[in-house]
CSV table of C-alpha atoms in Angstrom, one decimal:
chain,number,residue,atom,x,y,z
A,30,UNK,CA,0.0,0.0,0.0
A,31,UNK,CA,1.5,3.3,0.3
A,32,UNK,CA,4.2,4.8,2.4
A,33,UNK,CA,2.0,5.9,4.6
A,34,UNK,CA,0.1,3.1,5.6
A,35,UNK,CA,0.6,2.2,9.1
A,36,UNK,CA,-0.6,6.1,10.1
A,37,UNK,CA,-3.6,7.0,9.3
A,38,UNK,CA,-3.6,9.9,10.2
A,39,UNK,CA,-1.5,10.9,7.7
A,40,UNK,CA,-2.5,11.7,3.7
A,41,UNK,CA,-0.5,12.1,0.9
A,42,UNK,CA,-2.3,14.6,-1.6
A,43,UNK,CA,-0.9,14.9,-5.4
A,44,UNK,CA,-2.2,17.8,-7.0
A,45,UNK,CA,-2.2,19.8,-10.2
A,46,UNK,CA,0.1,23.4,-9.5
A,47,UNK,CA,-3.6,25.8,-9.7
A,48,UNK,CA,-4.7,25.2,-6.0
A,49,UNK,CA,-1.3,25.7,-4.6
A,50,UNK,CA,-1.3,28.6,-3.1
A,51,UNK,CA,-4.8,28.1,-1.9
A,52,UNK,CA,-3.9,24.9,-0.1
A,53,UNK,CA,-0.4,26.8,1.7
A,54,UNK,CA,-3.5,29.2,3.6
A,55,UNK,CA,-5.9,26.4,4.4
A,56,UNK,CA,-4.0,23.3,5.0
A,57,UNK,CA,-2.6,24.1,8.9
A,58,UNK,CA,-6.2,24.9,9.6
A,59,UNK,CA,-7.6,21.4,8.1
A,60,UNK,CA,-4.4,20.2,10.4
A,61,UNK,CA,-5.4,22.0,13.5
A,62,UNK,CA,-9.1,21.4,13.3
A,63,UNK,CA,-8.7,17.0,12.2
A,64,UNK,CA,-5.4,16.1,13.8
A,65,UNK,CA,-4.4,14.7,10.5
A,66,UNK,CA,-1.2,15.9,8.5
A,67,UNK,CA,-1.3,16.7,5.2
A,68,UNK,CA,1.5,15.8,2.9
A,69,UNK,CA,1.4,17.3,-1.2
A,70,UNK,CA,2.9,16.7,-4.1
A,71,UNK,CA,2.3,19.1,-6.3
A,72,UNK,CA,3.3,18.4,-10.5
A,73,UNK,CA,1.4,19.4,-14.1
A,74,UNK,CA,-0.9,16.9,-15.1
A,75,UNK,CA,1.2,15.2,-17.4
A,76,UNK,CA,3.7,14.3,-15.4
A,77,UNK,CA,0.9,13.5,-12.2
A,78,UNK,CA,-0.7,11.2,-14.6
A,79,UNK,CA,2.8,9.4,-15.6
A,80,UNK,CA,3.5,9.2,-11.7
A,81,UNK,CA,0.3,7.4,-11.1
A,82,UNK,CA,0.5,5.0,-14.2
A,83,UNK,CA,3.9,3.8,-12.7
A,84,UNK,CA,3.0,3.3,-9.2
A,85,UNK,CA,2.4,6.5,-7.2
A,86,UNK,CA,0.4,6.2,-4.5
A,87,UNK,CA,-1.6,9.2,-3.1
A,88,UNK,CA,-4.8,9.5,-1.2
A,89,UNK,CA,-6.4,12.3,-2.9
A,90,UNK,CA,-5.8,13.8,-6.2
A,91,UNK,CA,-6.8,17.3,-6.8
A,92,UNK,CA,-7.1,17.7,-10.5
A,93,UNK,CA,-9.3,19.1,-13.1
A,94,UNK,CA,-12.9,17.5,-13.1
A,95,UNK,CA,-12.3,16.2,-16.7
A,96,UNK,CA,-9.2,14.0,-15.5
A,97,UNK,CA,-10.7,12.9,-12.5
A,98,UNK,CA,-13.5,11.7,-14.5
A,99,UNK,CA,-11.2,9.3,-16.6
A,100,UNK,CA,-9.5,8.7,-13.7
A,101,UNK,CA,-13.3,7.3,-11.7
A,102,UNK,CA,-13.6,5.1,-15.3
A,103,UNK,CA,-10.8,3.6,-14.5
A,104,UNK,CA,-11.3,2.8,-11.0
A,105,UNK,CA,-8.1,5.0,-9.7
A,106,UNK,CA,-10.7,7.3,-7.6
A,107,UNK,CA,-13.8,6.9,-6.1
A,108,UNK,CA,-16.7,8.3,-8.1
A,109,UNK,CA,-18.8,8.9,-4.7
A,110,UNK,CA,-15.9,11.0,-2.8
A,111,UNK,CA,-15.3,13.3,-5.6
A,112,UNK,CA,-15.9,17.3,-4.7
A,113,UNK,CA,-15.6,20.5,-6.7
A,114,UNK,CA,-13.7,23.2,-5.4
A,115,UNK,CA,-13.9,26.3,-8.0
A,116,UNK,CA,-13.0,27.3,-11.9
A,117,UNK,CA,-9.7,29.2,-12.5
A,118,UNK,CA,-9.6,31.0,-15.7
A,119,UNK,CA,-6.4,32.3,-17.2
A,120,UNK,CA,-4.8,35.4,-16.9
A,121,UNK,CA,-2.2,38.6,-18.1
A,122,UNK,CA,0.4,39.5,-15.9
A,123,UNK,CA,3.2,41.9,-16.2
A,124,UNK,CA,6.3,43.1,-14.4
A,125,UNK,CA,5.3,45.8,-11.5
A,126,UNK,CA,5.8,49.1,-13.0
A,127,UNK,CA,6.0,47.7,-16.7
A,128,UNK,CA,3.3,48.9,-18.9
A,129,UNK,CA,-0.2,47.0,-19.1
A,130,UNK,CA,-1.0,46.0,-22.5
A,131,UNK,CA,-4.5,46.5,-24.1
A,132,UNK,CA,-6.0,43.1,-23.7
A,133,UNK,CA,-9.7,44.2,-24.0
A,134,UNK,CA,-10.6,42.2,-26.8
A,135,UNK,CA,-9.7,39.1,-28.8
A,136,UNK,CA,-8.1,41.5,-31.7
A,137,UNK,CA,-6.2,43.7,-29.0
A,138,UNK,CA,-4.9,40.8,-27.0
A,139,UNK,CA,-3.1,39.7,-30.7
A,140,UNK,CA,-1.4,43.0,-31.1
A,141,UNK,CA,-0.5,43.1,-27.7
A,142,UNK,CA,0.9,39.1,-28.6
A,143,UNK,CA,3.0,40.9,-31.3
A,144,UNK,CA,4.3,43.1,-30.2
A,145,UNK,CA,5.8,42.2,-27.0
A,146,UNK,CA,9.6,41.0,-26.9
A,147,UNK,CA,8.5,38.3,-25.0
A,148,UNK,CA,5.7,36.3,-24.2
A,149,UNK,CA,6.0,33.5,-21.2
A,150,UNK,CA,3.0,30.5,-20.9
A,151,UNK,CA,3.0,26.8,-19.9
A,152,UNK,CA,4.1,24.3,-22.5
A,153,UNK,CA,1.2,22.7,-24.7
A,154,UNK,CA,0.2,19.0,-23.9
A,155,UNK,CA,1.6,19.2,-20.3
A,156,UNK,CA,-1.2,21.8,-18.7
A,157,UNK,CA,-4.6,22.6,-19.7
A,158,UNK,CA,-3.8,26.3,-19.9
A,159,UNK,CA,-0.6,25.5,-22.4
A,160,UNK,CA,-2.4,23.3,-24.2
A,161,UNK,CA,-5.1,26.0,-24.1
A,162,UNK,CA,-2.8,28.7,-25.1
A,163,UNK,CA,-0.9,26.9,-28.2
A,164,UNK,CA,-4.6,26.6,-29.4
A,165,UNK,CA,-5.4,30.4,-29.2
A,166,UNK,CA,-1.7,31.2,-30.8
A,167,UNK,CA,-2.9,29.3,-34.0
A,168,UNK,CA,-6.3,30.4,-33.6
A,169,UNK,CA,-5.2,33.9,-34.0
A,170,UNK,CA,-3.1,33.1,-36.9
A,171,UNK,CA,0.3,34.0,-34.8
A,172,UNK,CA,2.1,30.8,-34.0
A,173,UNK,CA,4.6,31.1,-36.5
A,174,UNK,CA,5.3,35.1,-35.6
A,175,UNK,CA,5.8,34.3,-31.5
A,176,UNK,CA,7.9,31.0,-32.4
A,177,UNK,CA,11.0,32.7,-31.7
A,178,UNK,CA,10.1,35.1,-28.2
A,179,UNK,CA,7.8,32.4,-26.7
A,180,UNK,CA,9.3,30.7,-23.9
A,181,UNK,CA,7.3,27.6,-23.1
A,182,UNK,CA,7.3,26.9,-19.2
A,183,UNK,CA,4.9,25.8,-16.5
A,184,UNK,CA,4.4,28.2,-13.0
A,185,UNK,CA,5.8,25.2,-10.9
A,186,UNK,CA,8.5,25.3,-13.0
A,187,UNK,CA,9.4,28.8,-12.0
A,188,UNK,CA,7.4,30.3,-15.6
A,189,UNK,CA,5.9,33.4,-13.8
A,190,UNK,CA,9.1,34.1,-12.1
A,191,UNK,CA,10.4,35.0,-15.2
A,192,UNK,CA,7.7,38.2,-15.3
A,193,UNK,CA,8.6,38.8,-12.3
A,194,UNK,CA,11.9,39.1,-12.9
A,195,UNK,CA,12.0,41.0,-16.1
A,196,UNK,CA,13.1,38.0,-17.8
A,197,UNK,CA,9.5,37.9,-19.8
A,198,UNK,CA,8.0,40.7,-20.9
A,199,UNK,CA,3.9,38.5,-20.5
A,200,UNK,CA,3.2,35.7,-18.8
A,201,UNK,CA,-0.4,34.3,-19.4
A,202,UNK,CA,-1.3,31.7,-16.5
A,203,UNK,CA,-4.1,30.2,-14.9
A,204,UNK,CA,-5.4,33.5,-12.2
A,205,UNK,CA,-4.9,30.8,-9.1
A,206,UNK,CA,-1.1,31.0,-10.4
A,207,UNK,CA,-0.8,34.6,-10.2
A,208,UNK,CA,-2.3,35.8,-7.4
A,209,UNK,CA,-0.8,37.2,-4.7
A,210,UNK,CA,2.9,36.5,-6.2
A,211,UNK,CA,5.3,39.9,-5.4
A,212,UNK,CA,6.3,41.8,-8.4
A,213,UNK,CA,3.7,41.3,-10.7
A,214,UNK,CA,0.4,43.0,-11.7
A,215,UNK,CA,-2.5,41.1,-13.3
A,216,UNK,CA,-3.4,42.9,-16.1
A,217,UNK,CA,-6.7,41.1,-16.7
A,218,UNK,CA,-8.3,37.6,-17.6
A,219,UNK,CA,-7.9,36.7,-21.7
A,220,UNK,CA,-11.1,38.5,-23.5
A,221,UNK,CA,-13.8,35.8,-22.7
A,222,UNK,CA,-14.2,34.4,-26.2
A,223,UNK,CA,-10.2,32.9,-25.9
A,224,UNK,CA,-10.0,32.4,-22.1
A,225,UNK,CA,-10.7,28.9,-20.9
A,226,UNK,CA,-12.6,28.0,-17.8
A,227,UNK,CA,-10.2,25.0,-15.6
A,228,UNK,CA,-13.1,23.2,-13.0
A,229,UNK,CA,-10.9,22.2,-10.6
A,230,UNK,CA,-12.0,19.2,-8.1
A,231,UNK,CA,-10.2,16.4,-5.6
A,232,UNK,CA,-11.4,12.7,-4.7
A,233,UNK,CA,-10.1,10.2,-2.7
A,234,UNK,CA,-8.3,7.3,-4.6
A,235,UNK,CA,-9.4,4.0,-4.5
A,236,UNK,CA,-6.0,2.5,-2.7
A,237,UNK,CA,-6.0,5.0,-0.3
A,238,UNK,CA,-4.3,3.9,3.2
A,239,UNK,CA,-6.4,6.5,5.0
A,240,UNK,CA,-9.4,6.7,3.4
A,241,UNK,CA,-11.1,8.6,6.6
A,242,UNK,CA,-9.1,11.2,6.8
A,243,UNK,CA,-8.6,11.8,2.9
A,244,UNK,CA,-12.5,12.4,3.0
A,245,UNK,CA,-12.8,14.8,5.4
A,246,UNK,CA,-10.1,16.8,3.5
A,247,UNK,CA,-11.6,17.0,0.6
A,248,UNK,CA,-14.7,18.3,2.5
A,249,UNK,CA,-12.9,20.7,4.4
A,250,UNK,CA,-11.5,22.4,1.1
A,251,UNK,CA,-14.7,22.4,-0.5
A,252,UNK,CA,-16.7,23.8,2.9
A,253,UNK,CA,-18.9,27.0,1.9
A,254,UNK,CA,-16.8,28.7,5.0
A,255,UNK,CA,-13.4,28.1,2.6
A,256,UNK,CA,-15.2,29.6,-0.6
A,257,UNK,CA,-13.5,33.1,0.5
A,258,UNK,CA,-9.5,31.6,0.4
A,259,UNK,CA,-10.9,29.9,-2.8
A,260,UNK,CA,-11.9,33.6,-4.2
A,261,UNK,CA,-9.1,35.3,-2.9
A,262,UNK,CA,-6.7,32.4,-5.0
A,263,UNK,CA,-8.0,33.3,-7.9
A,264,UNK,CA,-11.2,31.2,-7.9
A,265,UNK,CA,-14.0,31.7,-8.6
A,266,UNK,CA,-17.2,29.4,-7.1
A,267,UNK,CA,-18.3,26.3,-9.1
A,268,UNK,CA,-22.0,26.9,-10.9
A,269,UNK,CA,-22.3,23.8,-11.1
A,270,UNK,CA,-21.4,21.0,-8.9
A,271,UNK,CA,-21.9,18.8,-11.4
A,272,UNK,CA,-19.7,20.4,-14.1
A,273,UNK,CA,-16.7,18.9,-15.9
């Protein structure tokens, strides 16, 4: 079972990078309140999915609602356990002090695109908001033109340090990514008709060596008196608890 069987008291939680920051404010109340402690893991959902295919144990995965969905077909999670903790959209961001670019509509955001010296997102195929993001480069007819000042590289990889930094002149991540992180300034969500709504869930794997616990975690994070840590990480409240 998994390495921390024997304590029961103790859960392993893998998650995708977006509820990060939430989970750093919440988790030593969960601790306090329960007794239990909380242990994460924290990778894109490439690589999270690779880990579980070759062993990984965890007792609750925190991932978007689509993946946890597969995951329930499979029998990795249990369908029953599964809770819905907000959608994260994706957003601007710019050094403090730089200049905001005009990203009020789909045509502006493009010019903005083309202009800039550099433009810093997470790498297709190994986050929904890269993946998301390669799609709205070819969409808007650019892909070729940004080839050459894109710099392909996930948050928990250290991609909106960059901004930060000065070492990117954009960096377009999901809002729970960018919040709260010193030395930037959000400039705005994408224009709604290219942005791209993440549900973001947990549930309590089906191997889980603390099945007891794991539960009450994942109701704990998705309590109605957590919605405002949710909010302030760049959340917004699911409209539908049934979504994917």
């Amino acid at each position: 079972m998994s390495s921390i069987a024997g304590d029961l008291n103790r859960i392993h939680v893998m998650s995708g990078g977006a509820p990060k920051e939430v989970f750093a404010l919440l988790a030593s109340k969960f601790e306090q309140q329960t007794g239990n402690k909380v242990k994460f893991t924290y990778s894109v959902i490439t690589e999270l999915r690779e880990k579980l295919a070759t062993g990984a144990l965890a007792d609750v995965l925190v991932l978007p609602t689509p993946v946890l969905d597969s995951l329930a077909q499979d029998g990795k999670v249990r369908a029953d356990s599964r809770a819905i903790f907000g959608t994260v959209g994706i957003s601007v961001v710019v050094k403090e002090g730089a200049p905001r670019p005009d990203i009020s509509s789909k045509h502006k955001f493009r010019d903005a695109m083309l202009a800039a010296s550099s433009v810093v997102h997470a790498t297709p195929g190994k986050t929904p908001s890269g993946t998301h993001m390669g799609q709205v480069m070819e969409q808007l007819g650019i892909t070729d033109a940004m080839a050459k000042k894109v710099i392909l590289k996930p948050a928990l990889d250290g991609g909106v340090q960059l901004v930060a930094a000065g070492q990117a002149e954009i960096g377009i991540y999901p809002a729970s990514e960018v919040a709260g992180v010193e030395g930037l300034i959000i400039v705005g969500p994408l224009p709604a008709e290219i942005n791209l709504e993440i549900v973001y869930g947990a549930a309590v794997t089906t191997d889980s060596a603390a099945p007891n616990a794991a539960s009450a975690f994942v109701k704990f994070m998705a309590a109605p008196e957590n919605r405002a840590v949710w909010k302030e990480g760049g959340f917004e409240p699911p409209t539908n608890l049934n979504s994917n």
